[in-house]
Amino acid sequence: MLNEIFMTVPDHRVTGRCTYALSDLLTIALLTYICGGEDYVDMSEFAYYRARDFGLIADRPDRSPSPDTFERLMSAVDPDEIERCLVEHGRKFLDTLAEKQVVIDGKKLRGTSPKQHGSKGDYIMNAYVSENHIVVGQQRLKDKENEIVAIPQLLEKLDIEGATISIDAIGTQINIAQNILDRKAHYFLAVKDNQGALNEQVIDAFRYNKPTDSASQMDADHGRIEIRDCRILKADTIEDKDVLARWPGLKTLVEVTSSVDYGDHTATAVRRYISDEDYPKAAYFNMLARGHWSIENQLHWNLDVTFLEDACRARKGYASLNLSTIRKLAMQVIKEHVDKSSLKKRRFKASLSNDYLTDMLLKAKF
């Protein structure tokens, strides 16, 4: 059954006052996003014109849910239950996180924080498997400064044994590194000015020591050419041994210089990382550095550009979080249907053809 993924979501609505099954409404919301819809009105329109083609709300042929119905639903459903559906769907394609790179990064739901409300808005901390483009967990927080608290909470939800956890500089904290090691996983952490002493020592290590290995990788996409040169050093090249001793299990220092040729100009950036792994090949760490940015390029960019998440103004109750989770589930469904079309074009095709949409759902194991 198409709506089976939402069957286990508890329905706390008043018995006898609800016209439509909860699982049907959630499935309609998902299909609306897959087909290029953006808001509650689009969900209502999809329900009226196409839901019965997929066996949804078929027991009420004389009525269709209104936009208000979807607004009340998304505001009230427990976001942990919708997140569980997202994670369980990902597990159909990924049984274990061992030997995978799990990227942790936060994204602000911009539409939830208009200036006139005086709110900083919601952030969602995502755990994203870079190799499979699958979200395996998320954690809601009210302020970006709380990421340091939210990261261990998110990691606690995941079985990360054997995985490599990569986090941007805000998560480069001694206790987080120790937490990852205690969970029998590896860390790959960005180093910036928030860790001043460590950052200076890593810069000096590469300035005064010859790398133990180096590797270069080139990518061409969207009219630009990017070259990433990676160099690695043993962690014991850090001169200040007190700084070295603070970081549990630290084995490797990584420096990546990225040069992006846009045709009319070139942009260069240097990024540095620390890792508890002592793999001797720079190409491996170059791959991790590229994978670390996949959450920005593959997840956050698509949510904003393809699904227009930043334009969403849903603020009531749990709506912003629930809608974001359903967008991620829609994205996973679309990405499983591999063809030469972009995600945007695949959504357009799904809006035109029931056969195309059905094939997409079958490949996504619905």
PDB file of N, CA, C and O in Angstrom, residues 113-171:
ATOM      1  N   SER A 113      11.001  32.729  10.695  1.00  0.00           N
ATOM      2  CA  SER A 113      11.530  33.782  11.564  1.00  0.00           C
ATOM      3  C   SER A 113      11.422  35.167  10.938  1.00  0.00           C
ATOM      4  O   SER A 113      12.430  35.839  10.750  1.00  0.00           O
ATOM      5  N   PRO A 114      10.229  35.626  10.613  1.00  0.00           N
ATOM      6  CA  PRO A 114      10.102  36.985  10.100  1.00  0.00           C
ATOM      7  C   PRO A 114      10.510  37.984  11.175  1.00  0.00           C
ATOM      8  O   PRO A 114      10.290  37.771  12.356  1.00  0.00           O
ATOM      9  N   LYS A 115      11.079  39.116  10.743  1.00  0.00           N
ATOM     10  CA  LYS A 115      11.619  40.084  11.699  1.00  0.00           C
ATOM     11  C   LYS A 115      10.546  40.633  12.624  1.00  0.00           C
ATOM     12  O   LYS A 115      10.798  40.909  13.792  1.00  0.00           O
ATOM     13  N   GLN A 116       9.333  40.756  12.082  1.00  0.00           N
ATOM     14  CA  GLN A 116       8.300  41.359  12.918  1.00  0.00           C
ATOM     15  C   GLN A 116       7.909  40.477  14.094  1.00  0.00           C
ATOM     16  O   GLN A 116       7.319  40.944  15.058  1.00  0.00           O
ATOM     17  N   HIS A 117       8.253  39.207  14.059  1.00  0.00           N
ATOM     18  CA  HIS A 117       7.936  38.317  15.170  1.00  0.00           C
ATOM     19  C   HIS A 117       9.045  38.320  16.221  1.00  0.00           C
ATOM     20  O   HIS A 117       8.879  37.752  17.295  1.00  0.00           O
ATOM     21  N   GLY A 118      10.182  38.893  15.872  1.00  0.00           N
ATOM     22  CA  GLY A 118      11.280  38.956  16.827  1.00  0.00           C
ATOM     23  C   GLY A 118      11.841  37.604  17.204  1.00  0.00           C
ATOM     24  O   GLY A 118      12.410  37.420  18.262  1.00  0.00           O
ATOM     25  N   SER A 119      11.702  36.623  16.330  1.00  0.00           N
ATOM     26  CA  SER A 119      12.174  35.273  16.617  1.00  0.00           C
ATOM     27  C   SER A 119      13.414  34.959  15.800  1.00  0.00           C
ATOM     28  O   SER A 119      13.560  35.398  14.668  1.00  0.00           O
ATOM     29  N   LYS A 120      14.315  34.215  16.378  1.00  0.00           N
ATOM     30  CA  LYS A 120      15.488  33.777  15.628  1.00  0.00           C
ATOM     31  C   LYS A 120      15.150  32.610  14.710  1.00  0.00           C
ATOM     32  O   LYS A 120      15.936  32.256  13.841  1.00  0.00           O
ATOM     33  N   GLY A 121      14.008  32.001  14.918  1.00  0.00           N
ATOM     34  CA  GLY A 121      13.582  30.927  14.021  1.00  0.00           C
ATOM     35  C   GLY A 121      14.162  29.579  14.402  1.00  0.00           C
ATOM     36  O   GLY A 121      15.031  29.456  15.261  1.00  0.00           O
ATOM     37  N   ASP A 122      13.676  28.566  13.723  1.00  0.00           N
ATOM     38  CA  ASP A 122      14.098  27.196  13.988  1.00  0.00           C
ATOM     39  C   ASP A 122      15.296  26.818  13.128  1.00  0.00           C
ATOM     40  O   ASP A 122      15.421  27.229  11.974  1.00  0.00           O
ATOM     41  N   TYR A 123      16.173  25.995  13.726  1.00  0.00           N
ATOM     42  CA  TYR A 123      17.232  25.327  12.983  1.00  0.00           C
ATOM     43  C   TYR A 123      16.950  23.830  13.058  1.00  0.00           C
ATOM     44  O   TYR A 123      16.400  23.338  14.047  1.00  0.00           O
ATOM     45  N   ILE A 124      17.370  23.133  12.013  1.00  0.00           N
ATOM     46  CA  ILE A 124      17.309  21.677  12.053  1.00  0.00           C
ATOM     47  C   ILE A 124      18.713  21.153  11.817  1.00  0.00           C
ATOM     48  O   ILE A 124      19.352  21.472  10.809  1.00  0.00           O
ATOM     49  N   MET A 125      19.206  20.374  12.757  1.00  0.00           N
ATOM     50  CA  MET A 125      20.483  19.711  12.609  1.00  0.00           C
ATOM     51  C   MET A 125      20.244  18.381  11.886  1.00  0.00           C
ATOM     52  O   MET A 125      19.470  17.541  12.357  1.00  0.00           O
ATOM     53  N   ASN A 126      20.884  18.196  10.735  1.00  0.00           N
ATOM     54  CA  ASN A 126      20.673  17.007   9.918  1.00  0.00           C
ATOM     55  C   ASN A 126      21.870  16.071   9.982  1.00  0.00           C
ATOM     56  O   ASN A 126      23.021  16.522  10.046  1.00  0.00           O
ATOM     57  N   ALA A 127      21.600  14.773   9.942  1.00  0.00           N
ATOM     58  CA  ALA A 127      22.635  13.754   9.774  1.00  0.00           C
ATOM     59  C   ALA A 127      22.417  13.136   8.403  1.00  0.00           C
ATOM     60  O   ALA A 127      21.362  12.546   8.139  1.00  0.00           O
ATOM     61  N   TYR A 128      23.405  13.272   7.526  1.00  0.00           N
ATOM     62  CA  TYR A 128      23.247  12.971   6.106  1.00  0.00           C
ATOM     63  C   TYR A 128      24.354  12.025   5.651  1.00  0.00           C
ATOM     64  O   TYR A 128      25.539  12.305   5.856  1.00  0.00           O
ATOM     65  N   VAL A 129      23.981  10.896   5.057  1.00  0.00           N
ATOM     66  CA  VAL A 129      24.964   9.944   4.537  1.00  0.00           C
ATOM     67  C   VAL A 129      25.367  10.396   3.142  1.00  0.00           C
ATOM     68  O   VAL A 129      24.563  10.353   2.206  1.00  0.00           O
ATOM     69  N   SER A 130      26.608  10.860   3.002  1.00  0.00           N
ATOM     70  CA  SER A 130      27.023  11.503   1.754  1.00  0.00           C
ATOM     71  C   SER A 130      27.039  10.538   0.579  1.00  0.00           C
ATOM     72  O   SER A 130      26.707  10.923  -0.546  1.00  0.00           O
ATOM     73  N   GLU A 131      27.403   9.268   0.818  1.00  0.00           N
ATOM     74  CA  GLU A 131      27.491   8.313  -0.291  1.00  0.00           C
ATOM     75  C   GLU A 131      26.123   7.960  -0.862  1.00  0.00           C
ATOM     76  O   GLU A 131      25.994   7.690  -2.057  1.00  0.00           O
ATOM     77  N   ASN A 132      25.097   7.936  -0.024  1.00  0.00           N
ATOM     78  CA  ASN A 132      23.773   7.481  -0.444  1.00  0.00           C
ATOM     79  C   ASN A 132      22.747   8.588  -0.560  1.00  0.00           C
ATOM     80  O   ASN A 132      21.605   8.342  -0.959  1.00  0.00           O
ATOM     81  N   HIS A 133      23.111   9.811  -0.157  1.00  0.00           N
ATOM     82  CA  HIS A 133      22.188  10.958  -0.197  1.00  0.00           C
ATOM     83  C   HIS A 133      20.925  10.680   0.616  1.00  0.00           C
ATOM     84  O   HIS A 133      19.808  10.930   0.170  1.00  0.00           O
ATOM     85  N   ILE A 134      21.129  10.158   1.825  1.00  0.00           N
ATOM     86  CA  ILE A 134      20.004   9.787   2.683  1.00  0.00           C
ATOM     87  C   ILE A 134      20.131  10.487   4.028  1.00  0.00           C
ATOM     88  O   ILE A 134      21.207  10.505   4.634  1.00  0.00           O
ATOM     89  N   VAL A 135      19.032  11.068   4.494  1.00  0.00           N
ATOM     90  CA  VAL A 135      18.983  11.659   5.834  1.00  0.00           C
ATOM     91  C   VAL A 135      18.650  10.543   6.828  1.00  0.00           C
ATOM     92  O   VAL A 135      17.640   9.861   6.679  1.00  0.00           O
ATOM     93  N   VAL A 136      19.515  10.366   7.819  1.00  0.00           N
ATOM     94  CA  VAL A 136      19.316   9.283   8.785  1.00  0.00           C
ATOM     95  C   VAL A 136      18.920   9.803  10.160  1.00  0.00           C
ATOM     96  O   VAL A 136      18.718   9.019  11.089  1.00  0.00           O
ATOM     97  N   GLY A 137      18.796  11.113  10.310  1.00  0.00           N
ATOM     98  CA  GLY A 137      18.373  11.671  11.586  1.00  0.00           C
ATOM     99  C   GLY A 137      18.370  13.178  11.539  1.00  0.00           C
ATOM    100  O   GLY A 137      19.009  13.801  10.684  1.00  0.00           O
ATOM    101  N   GLN A 138      17.639  13.786  12.468  1.00  0.00           N
ATOM    102  CA  GLN A 138      17.613  15.242  12.574  1.00  0.00           C
ATOM    103  C   GLN A 138      17.277  15.639  14.001  1.00  0.00           C
ATOM    104  O   GLN A 138      16.704  14.859  14.759  1.00  0.00           O
ATOM    105  N   GLN A 139      17.659  16.855  14.362  1.00  0.00           N
ATOM    106  CA  GLN A 139      17.428  17.365  15.696  1.00  0.00           C
ATOM    107  C   GLN A 139      17.022  18.825  15.588  1.00  0.00           C
ATOM    108  O   GLN A 139      17.704  19.631  14.944  1.00  0.00           O
ATOM    109  N   ARG A 140      15.930  19.188  16.206  1.00  0.00           N
ATOM    110  CA  ARG A 140      15.445  20.558  16.159  1.00  0.00           C
ATOM    111  C   ARG A 140      16.116  21.375  17.252  1.00  0.00           C
ATOM    112  O   ARG A 140      16.271  20.928  18.381  1.00  0.00           O
ATOM    113  N   LEU A 141      16.503  22.628  16.915  1.00  0.00           N
ATOM    114  CA  LEU A 141      17.042  23.541  17.907  1.00  0.00           C
ATOM    115  C   LEU A 141      16.553  24.946  17.598  1.00  0.00           C
ATOM    116  O   LEU A 141      16.215  25.277  16.472  1.00  0.00           O
ATOM    117  N   LYS A 142      16.499  25.760  18.624  1.00  0.00           N
ATOM    118  CA  LYS A 142      15.912  27.089  18.513  1.00  0.00           C
ATOM    119  C   LYS A 142      16.912  28.169  18.130  1.00  0.00           C
ATOM    120  O   LYS A 142      16.524  29.273  17.792  1.00  0.00           O
ATOM    121  N   ASP A 143      18.182  27.882  18.193  1.00  0.00           N
ATOM    122  CA  ASP A 143      19.177  28.910  17.971  1.00  0.00           C
ATOM    123  C   ASP A 143      20.453  28.235  17.480  1.00  0.00           C
ATOM    124  O   ASP A 143      20.846  27.194  18.005  1.00  0.00           O
ATOM    125  N   LYS A 144      21.120  28.812  16.496  1.00  0.00           N
ATOM    126  CA  LYS A 144      22.318  28.203  15.937  1.00  0.00           C
ATOM    127  C   LYS A 144      23.391  27.979  16.989  1.00  0.00           C
ATOM    128  O   LYS A 144      24.163  27.016  16.915  1.00  0.00           O
ATOM    129  N   GLU A 145      23.424  28.859  18.008  1.00  0.00           N
ATOM    130  CA  GLU A 145      24.434  28.715  19.056  1.00  0.00           C
ATOM    131  C   GLU A 145      24.251  27.424  19.851  1.00  0.00           C
ATOM    132  O   GLU A 145      25.149  27.004  20.569  1.00  0.00           O
ATOM    133  N   ASN A 146      23.094  26.799  19.749  1.00  0.00           N
ATOM    134  CA  ASN A 146      22.841  25.565  20.490  1.00  0.00           C
ATOM    135  C   ASN A 146      23.305  24.318  19.743  1.00  0.00           C
ATOM    136  O   ASN A 146      23.049  23.207  20.182  1.00  0.00           O
ATOM    137  N   GLU A 147      23.974  24.484  18.602  1.00  0.00           N
ATOM    138  CA  GLU A 147      24.428  23.323  17.837  1.00  0.00           C
ATOM    139  C   GLU A 147      25.356  22.442  18.662  1.00  0.00           C
ATOM    140  O   GLU A 147      25.337  21.218  18.533  1.00  0.00           O
ATOM    141  N   ILE A 148      26.182  23.053  19.495  1.00  0.00           N
ATOM    142  CA  ILE A 148      27.128  22.272  20.297  1.00  0.00           C
ATOM    143  C   ILE A 148      26.387  21.317  21.222  1.00  0.00           C
ATOM    144  O   ILE A 148      26.842  20.209  21.495  1.00  0.00           O
ATOM    145  N   VAL A 149      25.221  21.734  21.707  1.00  0.00           N
ATOM    146  CA  VAL A 149      24.393  20.873  22.557  1.00  0.00           C
ATOM    147  C   VAL A 149      23.632  19.858  21.715  1.00  0.00           C
ATOM    148  O   VAL A 149      23.470  18.694  22.096  1.00  0.00           O
ATOM    149  N   ALA A 150      23.169  20.291  20.538  1.00  0.00           N
ATOM    150  CA  ALA A 150      22.314  19.438  19.712  1.00  0.00           C
ATOM    151  C   ALA A 150      23.076  18.298  19.050  1.00  0.00           C
ATOM    152  O   ALA A 150      22.505  17.223  18.823  1.00  0.00           O
ATOM    153  N   ILE A 151      24.357  18.500  18.736  1.00  0.00           N
ATOM    154  CA  ILE A 151      25.114  17.463  18.022  1.00  0.00           C
ATOM    155  C   ILE A 151      25.179  16.160  18.818  1.00  0.00           C
ATOM    156  O   ILE A 151      24.870  15.091  18.282  1.00  0.00           O
ATOM    157  N   PRO A 152      25.559  16.177  20.112  1.00  0.00           N
ATOM    158  CA  PRO A 152      25.549  14.912  20.868  1.00  0.00           C
ATOM    159  C   PRO A 152      24.157  14.292  20.956  1.00  0.00           C
ATOM    160  O   PRO A 152      24.016  13.058  20.942  1.00  0.00           O
ATOM    161  N   GLN A 153      23.115  15.132  21.045  1.00  0.00           N
ATOM    162  CA  GLN A 153      21.747  14.612  21.089  1.00  0.00           C
ATOM    163  C   GLN A 153      21.393  13.900  19.793  1.00  0.00           C
ATOM    164  O   GLN A 153      20.739  12.850  19.804  1.00  0.00           O
ATOM    165  N   LEU A 154      21.820  14.459  18.670  1.00  0.00           N
ATOM    166  CA  LEU A 154      21.566  13.817  17.385  1.00  0.00           C
ATOM    167  C   LEU A 154      22.359  12.525  17.250  1.00  0.00           C
ATOM    168  O   LEU A 154      21.825  11.497  16.803  1.00  0.00           O
ATOM    169  N   LEU A 155      23.619  12.551  17.644  1.00  0.00           N
ATOM    170  CA  LEU A 155      24.443  11.344  17.559  1.00  0.00           C
ATOM    171  C   LEU A 155      23.868  10.220  18.407  1.00  0.00           C
ATOM    172  O   LEU A 155      23.986   9.035  18.061  1.00  0.00           O
ATOM    173  N   GLU A 156      23.229  10.600  19.523  1.00  0.00           N
ATOM    174  CA  GLU A 156      22.641   9.594  20.422  1.00  0.00           C
ATOM    175  C   GLU A 156      21.527   8.815  19.730  1.00  0.00           C
ATOM    176  O   GLU A 156      21.254   7.664  20.093  1.00  0.00           O
ATOM    177  N   LYS A 157      20.894   9.411  18.732  1.00  0.00           N
ATOM    178  CA  LYS A 157      19.808   8.734  18.010  1.00  0.00           C
ATOM    179  C   LYS A 157      20.317   7.686  17.018  1.00  0.00           C
ATOM    180  O   LYS A 157      19.548   6.863  16.546  1.00  0.00           O
ATOM    181  N   LEU A 158      21.614   7.756  16.691  1.00  0.00           N
ATOM    182  CA  LEU A 158      22.151   6.963  15.586  1.00  0.00           C
ATOM    183  C   LEU A 158      23.076   5.865  16.087  1.00  0.00           C
ATOM    184  O   LEU A 158      23.777   6.030  17.079  1.00  0.00           O
ATOM    185  N   ASP A 159      23.094   4.765  15.362  1.00  0.00           N
ATOM    186  CA  ASP A 159      24.078   3.716  15.595  1.00  0.00           C
ATOM    187  C   ASP A 159      25.254   3.997  14.663  1.00  0.00           C
ATOM    188  O   ASP A 159      25.255   3.595  13.496  1.00  0.00           O
ATOM    189  N   ILE A 160      26.253   4.728  15.159  1.00  0.00           N
ATOM    190  CA  ILE A 160      27.327   5.222  14.300  1.00  0.00           C
ATOM    191  C   ILE A 160      28.569   4.340  14.323  1.00  0.00           C
ATOM    192  O   ILE A 160      29.600   4.706  13.743  1.00  0.00           O
ATOM    193  N   GLU A 161      28.507   3.190  14.957  1.00  0.00           N
ATOM    194  CA  GLU A 161      29.686   2.325  15.048  1.00  0.00           C
ATOM    195  C   GLU A 161      30.250   2.035  13.659  1.00  0.00           C
ATOM    196  O   GLU A 161      29.548   1.595  12.753  1.00  0.00           O
ATOM    197  N   GLY A 162      31.534   2.312  13.490  1.00  0.00           N
ATOM    198  CA  GLY A 162      32.201   2.051  12.225  1.00  0.00           C
ATOM    199  C   GLY A 162      32.069   3.154  11.195  1.00  0.00           C
ATOM    200  O   GLY A 162      32.694   3.088  10.126  1.00  0.00           O
ATOM    201  N   ALA A 163      31.268   4.193  11.485  1.00  0.00           N
ATOM    202  CA  ALA A 163      31.070   5.298  10.545  1.00  0.00           C
ATOM    203  C   ALA A 163      32.118   6.387  10.775  1.00  0.00           C
ATOM    204  O   ALA A 163      32.796   6.416  11.807  1.00  0.00           O
ATOM    205  N   THR A 164      32.261   7.270   9.802  1.00  0.00           N
ATOM    206  CA  THR A 164      33.092   8.459   9.956  1.00  0.00           C
ATOM    207  C   THR A 164      32.174   9.668  10.039  1.00  0.00           C
ATOM    208  O   THR A 164      31.388   9.926   9.121  1.00  0.00           O
ATOM    209  N   ILE A 165      32.259  10.389  11.139  1.00  0.00           N
ATOM    210  CA  ILE A 165      31.385  11.532  11.388  1.00  0.00           C
ATOM    211  C   ILE A 165      32.140  12.809  11.037  1.00  0.00           C
ATOM    212  O   ILE A 165      33.201  13.083  11.605  1.00  0.00           O
ATOM    213  N   SER A 166      31.614  13.576  10.100  1.00  0.00           N
ATOM    214  CA  SER A 166      32.250  14.848   9.754  1.00  0.00           C
ATOM    215  C   SER A 166      31.338  16.000  10.148  1.00  0.00           C
ATOM    216  O   SER A 166      30.132  15.957   9.919  1.00  0.00           O
ATOM    217  N   ILE A 167      31.947  17.017  10.759  1.00  0.00           N
ATOM    218  CA  ILE A 167      31.197  18.150  11.301  1.00  0.00           C
ATOM    219  C   ILE A 167      31.966  19.424  10.998  1.00  0.00           C
ATOM    220  O   ILE A 167      33.204  19.439  11.021  1.00  0.00           O
ATOM    221  N   ASP A 168      31.244  20.502  10.735  1.00  0.00           N
ATOM    222  CA  ASP A 168      31.873  21.798  10.510  1.00  0.00           C
ATOM    223  C   ASP A 168      32.471  22.318  11.821  1.00  0.00           C
ATOM    224  O   ASP A 168      32.290  21.723  12.882  1.00  0.00           O
ATOM    225  N   ALA A 169      33.138  23.467  11.744  1.00  0.00           N
ATOM    226  CA  ALA A 169      33.976  23.934  12.852  1.00  0.00           C
ATOM    227  C   ALA A 169      33.231  24.111  14.165  1.00  0.00           C
ATOM    228  O   ALA A 169      33.809  23.919  15.239  1.00  0.00           O
ATOM    229  N   ILE A 170      31.937  24.461  14.113  1.00  0.00           N
ATOM    230  CA  ILE A 170      31.218  24.677  15.371  1.00  0.00           C
ATOM    231  C   ILE A 170      31.142  23.395  16.203  1.00  0.00           C
ATOM    232  O   ILE A 170      31.041  23.428  17.422  1.00  0.00           O
ATOM    233  N   GLY A 171      31.233  22.240  15.535  1.00  0.00           N
ATOM    234  CA  GLY A 171      31.208  20.959  16.240  1.00  0.00           C
ATOM    235  C   GLY A 171      32.580  20.417  16.574  1.00  0.00           C
ATOM    236  O   GLY A 171      32.697  19.303  17.098  1.00  0.00           O
TER     237      GLY A 171
END
